[in-house]
CSV table of C-alpha atoms in Angstrom, one decimal:
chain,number,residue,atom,x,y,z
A,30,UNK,CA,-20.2,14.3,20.9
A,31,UNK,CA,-19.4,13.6,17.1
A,32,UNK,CA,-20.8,10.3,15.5
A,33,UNK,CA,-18.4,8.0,13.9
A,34,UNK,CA,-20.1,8.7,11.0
A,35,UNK,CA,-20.0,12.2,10.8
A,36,UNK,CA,-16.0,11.9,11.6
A,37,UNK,CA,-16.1,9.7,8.5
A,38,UNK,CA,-18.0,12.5,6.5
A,39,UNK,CA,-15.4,15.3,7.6
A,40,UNK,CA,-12.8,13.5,5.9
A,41,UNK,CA,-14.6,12.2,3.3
A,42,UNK,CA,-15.3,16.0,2.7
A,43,UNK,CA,-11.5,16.7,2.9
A,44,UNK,CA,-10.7,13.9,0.5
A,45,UNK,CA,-13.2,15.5,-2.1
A,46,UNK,CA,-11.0,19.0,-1.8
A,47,UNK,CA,-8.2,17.0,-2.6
A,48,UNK,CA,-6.4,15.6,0.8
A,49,UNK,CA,-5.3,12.6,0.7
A,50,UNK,CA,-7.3,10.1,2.4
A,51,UNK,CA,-4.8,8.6,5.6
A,52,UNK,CA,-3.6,12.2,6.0
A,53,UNK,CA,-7.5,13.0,6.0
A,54,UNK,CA,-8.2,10.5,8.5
A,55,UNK,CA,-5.5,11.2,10.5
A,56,UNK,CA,-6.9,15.2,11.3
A,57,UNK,CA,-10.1,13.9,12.8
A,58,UNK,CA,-8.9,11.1,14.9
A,59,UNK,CA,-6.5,13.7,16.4
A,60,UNK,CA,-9.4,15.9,17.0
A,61,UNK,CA,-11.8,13.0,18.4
A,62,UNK,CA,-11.2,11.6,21.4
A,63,UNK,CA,-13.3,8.1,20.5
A,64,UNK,CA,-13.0,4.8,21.6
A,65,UNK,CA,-11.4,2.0,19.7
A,66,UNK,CA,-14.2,0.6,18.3
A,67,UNK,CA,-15.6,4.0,16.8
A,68,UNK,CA,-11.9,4.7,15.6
A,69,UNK,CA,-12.1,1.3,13.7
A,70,UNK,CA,-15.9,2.7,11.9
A,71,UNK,CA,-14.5,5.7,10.6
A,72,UNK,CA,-11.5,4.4,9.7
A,73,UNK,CA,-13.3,1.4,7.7
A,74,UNK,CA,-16.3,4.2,6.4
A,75,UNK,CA,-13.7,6.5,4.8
A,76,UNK,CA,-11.4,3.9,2.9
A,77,UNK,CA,-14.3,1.2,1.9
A,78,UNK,CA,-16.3,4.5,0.6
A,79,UNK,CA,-13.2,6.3,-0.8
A,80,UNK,CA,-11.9,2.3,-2.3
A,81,UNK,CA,-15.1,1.5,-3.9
A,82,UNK,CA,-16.4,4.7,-4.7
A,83,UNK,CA,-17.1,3.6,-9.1
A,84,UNK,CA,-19.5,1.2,-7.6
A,85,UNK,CA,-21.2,3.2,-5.6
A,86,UNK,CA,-21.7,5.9,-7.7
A,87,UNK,CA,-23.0,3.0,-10.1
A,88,UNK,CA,-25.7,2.2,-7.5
A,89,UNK,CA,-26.7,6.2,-7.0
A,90,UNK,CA,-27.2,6.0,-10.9
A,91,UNK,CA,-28.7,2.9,-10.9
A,92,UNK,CA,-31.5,3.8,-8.6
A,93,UNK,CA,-31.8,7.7,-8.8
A,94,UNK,CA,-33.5,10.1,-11.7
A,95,UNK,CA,-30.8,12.2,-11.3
A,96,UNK,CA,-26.9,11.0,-12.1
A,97,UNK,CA,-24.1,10.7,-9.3
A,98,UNK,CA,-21.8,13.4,-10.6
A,99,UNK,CA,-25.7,15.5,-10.9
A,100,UNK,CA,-26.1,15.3,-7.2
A,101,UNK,CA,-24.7,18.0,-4.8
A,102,UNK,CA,-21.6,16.6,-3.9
A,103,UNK,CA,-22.0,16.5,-0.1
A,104,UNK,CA,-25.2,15.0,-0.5
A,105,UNK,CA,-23.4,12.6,-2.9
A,106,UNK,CA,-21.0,11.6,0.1
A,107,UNK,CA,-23.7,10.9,2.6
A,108,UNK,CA,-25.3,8.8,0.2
A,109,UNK,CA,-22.2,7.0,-0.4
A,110,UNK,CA,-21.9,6.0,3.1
A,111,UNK,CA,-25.3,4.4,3.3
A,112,UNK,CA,-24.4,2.3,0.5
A,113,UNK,CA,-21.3,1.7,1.8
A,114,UNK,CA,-22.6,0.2,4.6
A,115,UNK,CA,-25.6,-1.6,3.2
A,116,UNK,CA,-23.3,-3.4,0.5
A,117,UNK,CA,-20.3,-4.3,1.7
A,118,UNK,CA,-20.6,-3.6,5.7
A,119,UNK,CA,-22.3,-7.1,6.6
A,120,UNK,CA,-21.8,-6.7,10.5
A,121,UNK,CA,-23.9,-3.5,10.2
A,122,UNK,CA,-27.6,-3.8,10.3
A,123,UNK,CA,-29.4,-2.2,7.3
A,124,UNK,CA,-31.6,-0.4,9.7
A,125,UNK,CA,-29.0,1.2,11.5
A,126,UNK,CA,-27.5,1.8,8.2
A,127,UNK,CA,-30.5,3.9,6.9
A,128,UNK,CA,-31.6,5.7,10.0
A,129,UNK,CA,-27.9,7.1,10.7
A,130,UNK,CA,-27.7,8.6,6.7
A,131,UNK,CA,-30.4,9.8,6.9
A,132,UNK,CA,-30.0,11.4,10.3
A,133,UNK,CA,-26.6,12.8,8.3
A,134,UNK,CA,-28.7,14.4,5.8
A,135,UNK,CA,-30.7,16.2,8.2
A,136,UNK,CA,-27.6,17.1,10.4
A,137,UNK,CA,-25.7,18.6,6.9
A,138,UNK,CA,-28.6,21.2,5.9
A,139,UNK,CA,-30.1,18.4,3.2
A,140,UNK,CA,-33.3,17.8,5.7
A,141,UNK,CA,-35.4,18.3,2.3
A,142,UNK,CA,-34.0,16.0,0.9
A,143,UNK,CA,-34.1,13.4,4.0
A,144,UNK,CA,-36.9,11.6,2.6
A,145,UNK,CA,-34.9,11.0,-1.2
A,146,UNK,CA,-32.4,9.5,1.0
A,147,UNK,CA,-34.4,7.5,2.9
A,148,UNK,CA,-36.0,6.3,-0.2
A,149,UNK,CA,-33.5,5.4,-1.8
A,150,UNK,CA,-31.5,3.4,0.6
A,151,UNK,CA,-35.0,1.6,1.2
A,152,UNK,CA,-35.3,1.1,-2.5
A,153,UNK,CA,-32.0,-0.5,-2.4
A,154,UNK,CA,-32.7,-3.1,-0.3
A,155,UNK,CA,-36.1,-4.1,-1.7
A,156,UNK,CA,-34.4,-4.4,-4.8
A,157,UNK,CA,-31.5,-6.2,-3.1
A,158,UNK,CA,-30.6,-9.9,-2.6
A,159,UNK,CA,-30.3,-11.4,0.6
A,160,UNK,CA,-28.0,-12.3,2.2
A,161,UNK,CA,-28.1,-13.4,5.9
A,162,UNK,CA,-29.6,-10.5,7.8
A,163,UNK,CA,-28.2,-8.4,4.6
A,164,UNK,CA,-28.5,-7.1,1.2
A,165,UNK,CA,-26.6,-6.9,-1.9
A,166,UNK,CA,-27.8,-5.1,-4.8
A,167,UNK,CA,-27.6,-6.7,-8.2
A,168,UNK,CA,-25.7,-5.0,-10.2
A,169,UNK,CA,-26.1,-3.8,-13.5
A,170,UNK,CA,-23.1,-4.0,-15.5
A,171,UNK,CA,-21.7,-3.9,-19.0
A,172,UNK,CA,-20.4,-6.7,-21.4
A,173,UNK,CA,-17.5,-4.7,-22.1
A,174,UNK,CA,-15.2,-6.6,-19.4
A,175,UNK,CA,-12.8,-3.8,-18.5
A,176,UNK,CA,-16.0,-1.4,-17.7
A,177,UNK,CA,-17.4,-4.4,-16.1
A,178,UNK,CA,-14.9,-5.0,-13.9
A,179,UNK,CA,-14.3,-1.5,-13.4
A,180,UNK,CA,-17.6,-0.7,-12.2
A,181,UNK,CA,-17.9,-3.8,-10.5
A,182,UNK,CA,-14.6,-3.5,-7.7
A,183,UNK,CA,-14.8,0.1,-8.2
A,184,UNK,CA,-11.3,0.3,-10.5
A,185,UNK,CA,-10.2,2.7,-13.1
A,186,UNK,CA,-10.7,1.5,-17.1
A,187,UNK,CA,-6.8,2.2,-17.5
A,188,UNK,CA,-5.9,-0.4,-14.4
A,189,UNK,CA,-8.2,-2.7,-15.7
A,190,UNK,CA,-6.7,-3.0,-19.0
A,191,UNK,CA,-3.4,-3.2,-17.9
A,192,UNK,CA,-3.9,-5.8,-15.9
A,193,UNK,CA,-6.1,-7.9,-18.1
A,194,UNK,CA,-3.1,-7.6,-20.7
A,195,UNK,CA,-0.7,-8.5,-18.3
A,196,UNK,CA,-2.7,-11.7,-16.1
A,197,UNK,CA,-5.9,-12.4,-17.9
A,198,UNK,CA,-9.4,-12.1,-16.8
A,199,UNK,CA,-9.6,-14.6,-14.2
A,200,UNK,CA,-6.5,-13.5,-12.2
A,201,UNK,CA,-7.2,-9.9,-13.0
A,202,UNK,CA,-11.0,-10.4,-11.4
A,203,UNK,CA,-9.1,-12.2,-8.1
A,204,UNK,CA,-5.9,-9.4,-8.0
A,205,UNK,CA,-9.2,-6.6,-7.7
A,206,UNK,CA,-11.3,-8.6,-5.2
A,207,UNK,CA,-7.7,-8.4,-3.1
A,208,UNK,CA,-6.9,-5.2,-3.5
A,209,UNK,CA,-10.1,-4.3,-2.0
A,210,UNK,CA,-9.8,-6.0,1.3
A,211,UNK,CA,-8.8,-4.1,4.5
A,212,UNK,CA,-4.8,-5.0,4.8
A,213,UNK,CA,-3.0,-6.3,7.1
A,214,UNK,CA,-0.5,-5.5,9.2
A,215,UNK,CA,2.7,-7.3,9.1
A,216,UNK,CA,5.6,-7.0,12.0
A,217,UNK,CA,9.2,-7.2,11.2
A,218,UNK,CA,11.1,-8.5,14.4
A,219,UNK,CA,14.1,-7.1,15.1
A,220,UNK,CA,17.0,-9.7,15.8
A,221,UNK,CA,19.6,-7.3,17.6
A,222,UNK,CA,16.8,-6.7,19.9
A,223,UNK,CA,14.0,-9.5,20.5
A,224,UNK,CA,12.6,-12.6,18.5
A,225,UNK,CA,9.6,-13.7,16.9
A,226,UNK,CA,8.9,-16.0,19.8
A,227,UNK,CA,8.7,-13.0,22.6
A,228,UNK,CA,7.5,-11.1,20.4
A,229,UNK,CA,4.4,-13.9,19.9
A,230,UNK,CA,4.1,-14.4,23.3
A,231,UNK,CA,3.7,-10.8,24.4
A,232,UNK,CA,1.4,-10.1,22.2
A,233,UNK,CA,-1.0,-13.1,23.3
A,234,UNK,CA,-0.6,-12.2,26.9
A,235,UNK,CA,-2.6,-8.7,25.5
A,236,UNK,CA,-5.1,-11.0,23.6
A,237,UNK,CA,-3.3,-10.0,19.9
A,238,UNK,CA,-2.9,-13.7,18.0
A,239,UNK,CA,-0.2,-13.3,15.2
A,240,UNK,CA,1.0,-15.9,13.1
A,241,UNK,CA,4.3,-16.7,11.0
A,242,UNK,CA,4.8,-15.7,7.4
A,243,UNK,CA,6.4,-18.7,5.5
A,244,UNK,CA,10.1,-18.2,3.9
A,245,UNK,CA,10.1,-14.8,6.2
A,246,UNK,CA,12.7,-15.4,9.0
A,247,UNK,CA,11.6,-12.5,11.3
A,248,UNK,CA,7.9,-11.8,10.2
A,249,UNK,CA,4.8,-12.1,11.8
A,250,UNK,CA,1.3,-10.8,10.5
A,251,UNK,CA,-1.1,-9.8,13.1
A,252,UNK,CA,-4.3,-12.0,13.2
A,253,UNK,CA,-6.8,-9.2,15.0
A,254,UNK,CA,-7.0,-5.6,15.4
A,255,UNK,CA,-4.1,-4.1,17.9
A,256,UNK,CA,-5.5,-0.8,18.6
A,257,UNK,CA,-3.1,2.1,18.8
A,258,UNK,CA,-0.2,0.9,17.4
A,259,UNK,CA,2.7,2.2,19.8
A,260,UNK,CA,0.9,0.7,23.0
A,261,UNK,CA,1.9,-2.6,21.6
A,262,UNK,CA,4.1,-4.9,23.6
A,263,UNK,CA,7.6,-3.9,22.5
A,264,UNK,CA,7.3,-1.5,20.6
A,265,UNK,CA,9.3,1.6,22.8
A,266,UNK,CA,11.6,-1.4,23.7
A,267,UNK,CA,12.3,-1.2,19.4
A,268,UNK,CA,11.5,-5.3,19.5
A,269,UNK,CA,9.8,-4.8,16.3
A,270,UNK,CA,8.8,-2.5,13.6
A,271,UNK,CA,5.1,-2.2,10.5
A,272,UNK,CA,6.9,-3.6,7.5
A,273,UNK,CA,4.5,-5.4,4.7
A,274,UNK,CA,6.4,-8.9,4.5
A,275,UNK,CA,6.6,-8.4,0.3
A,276,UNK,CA,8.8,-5.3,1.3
A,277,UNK,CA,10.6,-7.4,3.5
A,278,UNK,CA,11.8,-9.4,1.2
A,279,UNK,CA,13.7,-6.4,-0.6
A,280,UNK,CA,16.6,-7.1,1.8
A,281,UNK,CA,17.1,-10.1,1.6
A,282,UNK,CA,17.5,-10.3,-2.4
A,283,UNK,CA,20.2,-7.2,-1.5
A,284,UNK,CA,22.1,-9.7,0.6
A,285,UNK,CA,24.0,-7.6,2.8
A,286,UNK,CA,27.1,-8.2,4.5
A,287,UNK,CA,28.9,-7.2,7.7
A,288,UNK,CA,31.7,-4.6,7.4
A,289,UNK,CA,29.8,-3.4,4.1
A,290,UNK,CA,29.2,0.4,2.6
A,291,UNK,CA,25.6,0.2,1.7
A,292,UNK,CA,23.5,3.1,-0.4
A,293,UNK,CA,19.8,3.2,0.4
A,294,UNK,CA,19.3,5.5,-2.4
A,295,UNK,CA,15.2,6.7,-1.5
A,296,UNK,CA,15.7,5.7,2.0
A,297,UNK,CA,12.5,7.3,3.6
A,298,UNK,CA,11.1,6.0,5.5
A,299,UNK,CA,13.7,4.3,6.4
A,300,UNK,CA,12.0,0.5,6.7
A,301,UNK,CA,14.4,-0.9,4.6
A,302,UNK,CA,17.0,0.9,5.7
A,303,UNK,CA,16.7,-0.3,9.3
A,304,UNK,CA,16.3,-4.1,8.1
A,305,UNK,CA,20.1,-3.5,6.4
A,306,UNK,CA,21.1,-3.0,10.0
A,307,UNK,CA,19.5,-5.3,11.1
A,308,UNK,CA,20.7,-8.0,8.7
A,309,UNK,CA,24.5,-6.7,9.3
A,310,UNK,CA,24.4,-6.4,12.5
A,311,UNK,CA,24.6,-3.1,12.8
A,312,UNK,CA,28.4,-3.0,11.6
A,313,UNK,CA,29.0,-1.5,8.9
A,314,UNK,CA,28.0,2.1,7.1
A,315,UNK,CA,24.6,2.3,5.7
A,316,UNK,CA,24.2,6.1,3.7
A,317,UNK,CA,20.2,6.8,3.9
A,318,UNK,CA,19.8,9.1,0.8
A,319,UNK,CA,16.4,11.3,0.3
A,320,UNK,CA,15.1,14.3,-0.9
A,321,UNK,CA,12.3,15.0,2.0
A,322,UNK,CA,13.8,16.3,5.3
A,323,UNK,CA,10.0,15.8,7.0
A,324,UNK,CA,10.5,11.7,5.8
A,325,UNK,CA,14.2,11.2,7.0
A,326,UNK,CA,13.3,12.5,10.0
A,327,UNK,CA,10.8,9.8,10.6
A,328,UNK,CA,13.6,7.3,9.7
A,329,UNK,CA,15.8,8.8,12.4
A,330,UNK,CA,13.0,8.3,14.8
A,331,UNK,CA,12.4,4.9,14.0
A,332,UNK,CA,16.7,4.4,13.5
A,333,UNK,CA,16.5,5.6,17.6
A,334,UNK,CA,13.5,3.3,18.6
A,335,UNK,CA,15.3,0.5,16.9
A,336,UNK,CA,18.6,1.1,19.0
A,337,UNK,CA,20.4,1.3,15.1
A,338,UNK,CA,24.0,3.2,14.4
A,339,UNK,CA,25.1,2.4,11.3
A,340,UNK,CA,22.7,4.8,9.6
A,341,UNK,CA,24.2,8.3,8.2
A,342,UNK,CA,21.3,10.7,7.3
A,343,UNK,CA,21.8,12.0,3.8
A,344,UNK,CA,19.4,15.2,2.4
A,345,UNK,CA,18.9,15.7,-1.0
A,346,UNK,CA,17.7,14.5,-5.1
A,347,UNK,CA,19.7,11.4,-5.2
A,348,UNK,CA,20.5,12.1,-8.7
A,349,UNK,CA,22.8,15.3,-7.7
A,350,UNK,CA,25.2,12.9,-5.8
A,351,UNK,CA,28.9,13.3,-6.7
A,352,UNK,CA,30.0,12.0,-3.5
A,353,UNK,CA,29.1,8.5,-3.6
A,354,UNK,CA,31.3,7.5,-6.8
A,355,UNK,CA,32.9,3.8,-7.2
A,356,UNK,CA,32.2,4.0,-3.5
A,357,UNK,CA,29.5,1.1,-2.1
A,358,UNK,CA,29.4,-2.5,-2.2
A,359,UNK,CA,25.6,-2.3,-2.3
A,360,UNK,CA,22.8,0.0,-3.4
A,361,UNK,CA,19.9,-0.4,-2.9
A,362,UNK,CA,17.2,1.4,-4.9
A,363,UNK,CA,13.7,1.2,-3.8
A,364,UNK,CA,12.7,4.1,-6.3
A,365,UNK,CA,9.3,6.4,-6.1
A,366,UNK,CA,6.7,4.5,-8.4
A,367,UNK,CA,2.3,4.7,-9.1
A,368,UNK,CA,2.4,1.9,-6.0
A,369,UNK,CA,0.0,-0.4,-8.2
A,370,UNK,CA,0.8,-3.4,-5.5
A,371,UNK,CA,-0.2,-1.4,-2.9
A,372,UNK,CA,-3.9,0.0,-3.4
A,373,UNK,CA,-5.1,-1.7,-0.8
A,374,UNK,CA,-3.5,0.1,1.6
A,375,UNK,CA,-4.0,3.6,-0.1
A,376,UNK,CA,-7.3,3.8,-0.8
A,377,UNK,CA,-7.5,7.1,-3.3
A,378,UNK,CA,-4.0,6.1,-4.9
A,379,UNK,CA,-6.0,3.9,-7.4
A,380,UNK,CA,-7.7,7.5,-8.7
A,381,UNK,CA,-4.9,9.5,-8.6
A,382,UNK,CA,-2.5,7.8,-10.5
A,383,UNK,CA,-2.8,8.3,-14.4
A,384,UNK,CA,-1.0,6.6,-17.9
A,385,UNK,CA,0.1,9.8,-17.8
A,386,UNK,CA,2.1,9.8,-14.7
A,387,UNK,CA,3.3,6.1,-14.9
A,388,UNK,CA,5.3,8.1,-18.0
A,389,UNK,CA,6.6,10.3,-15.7
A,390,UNK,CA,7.5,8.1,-12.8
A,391,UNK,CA,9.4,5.9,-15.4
A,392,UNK,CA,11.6,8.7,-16.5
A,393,UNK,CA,12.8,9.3,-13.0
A,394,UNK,CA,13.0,5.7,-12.4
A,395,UNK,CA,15.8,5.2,-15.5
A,396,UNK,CA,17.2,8.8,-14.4
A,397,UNK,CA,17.4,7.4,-10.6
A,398,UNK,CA,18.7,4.5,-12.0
A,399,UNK,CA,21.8,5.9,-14.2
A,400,UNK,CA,23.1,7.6,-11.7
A,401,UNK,CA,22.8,5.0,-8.6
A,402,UNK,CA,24.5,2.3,-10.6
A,403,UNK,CA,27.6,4.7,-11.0
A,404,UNK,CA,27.6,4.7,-7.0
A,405,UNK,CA,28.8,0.9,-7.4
A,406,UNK,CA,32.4,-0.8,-6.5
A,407,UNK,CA,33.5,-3.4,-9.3
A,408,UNK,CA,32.1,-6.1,-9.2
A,409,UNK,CA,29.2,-4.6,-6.6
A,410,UNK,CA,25.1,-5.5,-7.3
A,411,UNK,CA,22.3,-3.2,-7.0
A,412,UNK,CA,18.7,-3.9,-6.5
A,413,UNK,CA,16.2,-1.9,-8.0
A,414,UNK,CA,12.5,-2.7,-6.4
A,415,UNK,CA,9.1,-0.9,-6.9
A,416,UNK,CA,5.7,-1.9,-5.2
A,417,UNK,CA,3.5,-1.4,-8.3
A,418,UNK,CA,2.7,-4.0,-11.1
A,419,UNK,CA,3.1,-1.5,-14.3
A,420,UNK,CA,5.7,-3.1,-16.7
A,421,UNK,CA,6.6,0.7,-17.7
A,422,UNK,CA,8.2,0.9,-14.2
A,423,UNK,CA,9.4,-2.6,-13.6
A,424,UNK,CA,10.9,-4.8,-16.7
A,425,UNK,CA,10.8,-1.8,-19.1
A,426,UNK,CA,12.8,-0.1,-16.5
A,427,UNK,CA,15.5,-2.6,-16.5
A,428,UNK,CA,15.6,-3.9,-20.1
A,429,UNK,CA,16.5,-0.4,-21.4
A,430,UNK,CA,19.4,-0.1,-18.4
A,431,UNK,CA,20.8,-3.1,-19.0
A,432,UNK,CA,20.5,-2.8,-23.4
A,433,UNK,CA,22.8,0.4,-22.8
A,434,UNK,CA,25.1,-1.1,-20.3
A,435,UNK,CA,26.3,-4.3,-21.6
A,436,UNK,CA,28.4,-4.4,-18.6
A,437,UNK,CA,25.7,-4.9,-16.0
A,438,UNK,CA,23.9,-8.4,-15.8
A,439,UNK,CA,21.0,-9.6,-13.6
A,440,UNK,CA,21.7,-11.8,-10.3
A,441,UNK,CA,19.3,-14.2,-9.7
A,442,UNK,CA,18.6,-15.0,-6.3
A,443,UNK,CA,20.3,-17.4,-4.1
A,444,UNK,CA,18.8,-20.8,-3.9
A,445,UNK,CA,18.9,-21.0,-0.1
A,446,UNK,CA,17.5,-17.4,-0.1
A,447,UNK,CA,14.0,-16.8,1.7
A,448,UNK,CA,13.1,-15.2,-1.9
A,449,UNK,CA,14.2,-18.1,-4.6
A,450,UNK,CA,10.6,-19.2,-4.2
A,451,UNK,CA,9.5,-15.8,-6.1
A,452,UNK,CA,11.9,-15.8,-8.4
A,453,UNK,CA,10.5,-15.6,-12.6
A,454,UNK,CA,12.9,-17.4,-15.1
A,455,UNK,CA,14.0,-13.5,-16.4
A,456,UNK,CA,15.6,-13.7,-12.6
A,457,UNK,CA,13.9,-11.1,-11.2
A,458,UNK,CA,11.1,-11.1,-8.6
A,459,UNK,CA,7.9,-10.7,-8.9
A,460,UNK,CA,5.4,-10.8,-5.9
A,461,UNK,CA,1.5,-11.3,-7.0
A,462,UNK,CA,-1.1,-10.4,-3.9
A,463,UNK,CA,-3.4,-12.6,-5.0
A,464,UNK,CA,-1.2,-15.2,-4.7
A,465,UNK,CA,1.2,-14.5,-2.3
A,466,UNK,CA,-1.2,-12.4,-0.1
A,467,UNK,CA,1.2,-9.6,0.3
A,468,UNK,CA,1.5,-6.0,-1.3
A,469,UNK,CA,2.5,-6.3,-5.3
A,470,UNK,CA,6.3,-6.0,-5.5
A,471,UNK,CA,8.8,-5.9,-8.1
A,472,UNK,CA,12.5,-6.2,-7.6
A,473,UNK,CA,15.5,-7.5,-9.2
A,474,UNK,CA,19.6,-7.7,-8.3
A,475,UNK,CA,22.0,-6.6,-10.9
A,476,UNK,CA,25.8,-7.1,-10.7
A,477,UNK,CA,28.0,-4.6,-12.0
A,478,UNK,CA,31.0,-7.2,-13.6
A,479,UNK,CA,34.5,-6.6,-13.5
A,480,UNK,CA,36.6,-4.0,-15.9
């Protein structure tokens, strides 16, 4: 049988030809029949070495005569997921951590070279401080505090700075510490079917604590690992569907009503869209517009578990609608963006994103958004949301709209609304992780005012 570890190599070795790292993790654990536990370790090897891998390579070139991007590139991944282990695994024992890479070496046709990986991991922690049964190595890092924190929680120069610019060092130093943690995994209840209280209860009678998720009506954030998701209490019984609570929100700021004609503009996959039903009642006609047949049709799945039939299935580029004209009370556009806010829970995202595609994104954002806001009764709102934190794509996005459409105007949220408490002075929302502890969201109503 496969280790856990070598599972993890596999798709580390994927990830380095350019799959992405959850579609990558998804191809072995298909393939591997293992047991929770050793589903958890490749799972946590593959994104902590694929999250963090600046400071790892950092430690390879601290420690080695020859560079990281000098070594051979598998051998480069195996070394990776000593360090990996040795740094920032604590529950792992630094023996087991060595013997097993090096016994990866050997297994991977580097067996000359066994003995460079055992010394260096060995090197590592003679050099390292400890810390309980473990070590950390000290780090050596530049003054230059966008390199330094770059190399330190394994981020990108370009993130760095934008952040810096935008929340200082402090806050920028606590929003990377964050975005390195493993995330959680949030429930949204569904009301038409369940509530939170059966929901708690059947998930304690299978030894799953969850708790409540303050100003969130229907949320509840699971406390411990669950295991496979759909053998969870409830979930064929559509009691309950994954949605991050900061995405959750969304809805809520949208406001929707009973009896309304709703637009979910970039619908898939479809977890906002099923919360509009949700919050209706299921009257109503919701339009689920998106470009990606292979994503609605996840959305119809989910639309069926749910027990949902207000949803109409719409294929194709939002901005080639005709149909929709003067024609909703609502929109809601939740538009493709870098997902800044969200790089916890895709681990490569933070290395595949450039300035150069924020640009991009932000030209189909204001593109997306033209044509969306033309979907709108008199005297209907909109709500444009993101989950990154790049201004480009949030406040820039919305300051040119509304400078060229002195007819649209921002709607704050609703004082007795579960979201007033996130609410900036601009009126707009803006969701921090490291101080909400919840994905990074942006998102803001705008009314469309009377001829």
């Amino acid at each position: 049988m496969i280790s856990p570890r070598q599972q993890a190599l596999i798709a580390l070795r994927d990830v380095h030809m350019g799959a992405y790292a959850d579609v990558a993790l998804d191809r072995v654990l298909q393939k591997a029949d293992l047991p929770d536990r050793d589903r958890r370790l490749v799972t946590e090897l593959l994104y902590g070495s694929v999250r963090r891998v600046r400071t790892l390579d950092a430690i390879i070139d601290q420690l080695a005569k020859k560079k990281s991007h000098q070594q051979p590139l598998l051998l480069r991944t195996i070394l990776h997921l000593g360090l990996y282990q040795l740094q920032f695994q604590q529950r792992i024992p630094s023996s087991a951590a060595v013997n097993t890479t090096v016994q990866l070496a050997k297994d991977n046709g580097f067996s000359g070279l066994s003995g460079f990986v055992n010394g260096l991991l060995r090197q590592y922690i003679r050099l390292g401080e400890e810390v309980g049964e473990h070590f950390t190595i000290p780090l050596k890092l530049p003054e230059n505090p966008v390199k330094r924190l770059g190399i330190l929680h394994s981020f990108p120069d370009w993130i760095v700075s934008l952040w810096l610019e935008q929340f200082g060092f402090s806050e920028t130093e606590k929003l990377c510490e964050w975005m390195n943690q493993t995330p959680s995994i949030d429930l949204r209840v569904n009301q038409l079917r369940s509530c939170c209280e059966e929901v708690e209860t059947a998930l304690q009678n299978q030894g799953i604590l969850s708790e409540r998720i303050p100003s969130l009506p229907h949320a509840l954030r699971l406390l411990s690992h669950p295991g496979s998701i759909k053998n969870l209490p409830g979930f064929n019984q559509g009691w309950w569907t994954i949605q991050d609570s900061s995405a959750q929100l969304v809805s809520y700021l949208l406001n929707p009503q009973q009896g309304e004609v709703i637009i979910d503009a970039c619908a898939a996959p479809g977890g906002k869209t099923t919360h509009i039903a949700e919050l209706i009642g299921d009257t109503g006609k919701i339009w689920a517009c998106d470009r990606t047949d292979s994503r609605l049709r996840k959305l119809q799945q989910n639309t069926q578990r749910l027990n949902l039939n207000s949803i109409q299935i719409c294929v194709g580029d939002t901005r080639n609608f005709t149909q929709f004209q003067n024609s909703a009370d609502k929109v809601l556009l939740d538009v493709p963006c870098s997902g800044l806010g969200t790089l916890h829970r895709h681990a490569d995202a933070r290395f595949r994103q450039t300035p150069e595609s924020v640009e991009e994104l932000s030209t189909l954002q204001k593109e997306l958004l033209l044509h969306s806001s033309t979907f709108l009764k008199d005297n209907g709102s909109l709500v444009y949301s993101t989950c990154t934190l790049h201004p480009l794509e949030n406040e820039g996005v919305i300051k040119w709209f509304l400078e060229s459409h002195p007819n649209w105007e921002i709607e704050p949220p609703d004082i007795n609304s579960p979201i007033h408490d996130y609410s900036t002075n601009e009126g707009w929302i803006k969701v921090l992780p490291h101080k909400h502890n919840m994905d990074g969201f942006f998102m803001v109503r705008l009314r469309k005012k009377h001829n």
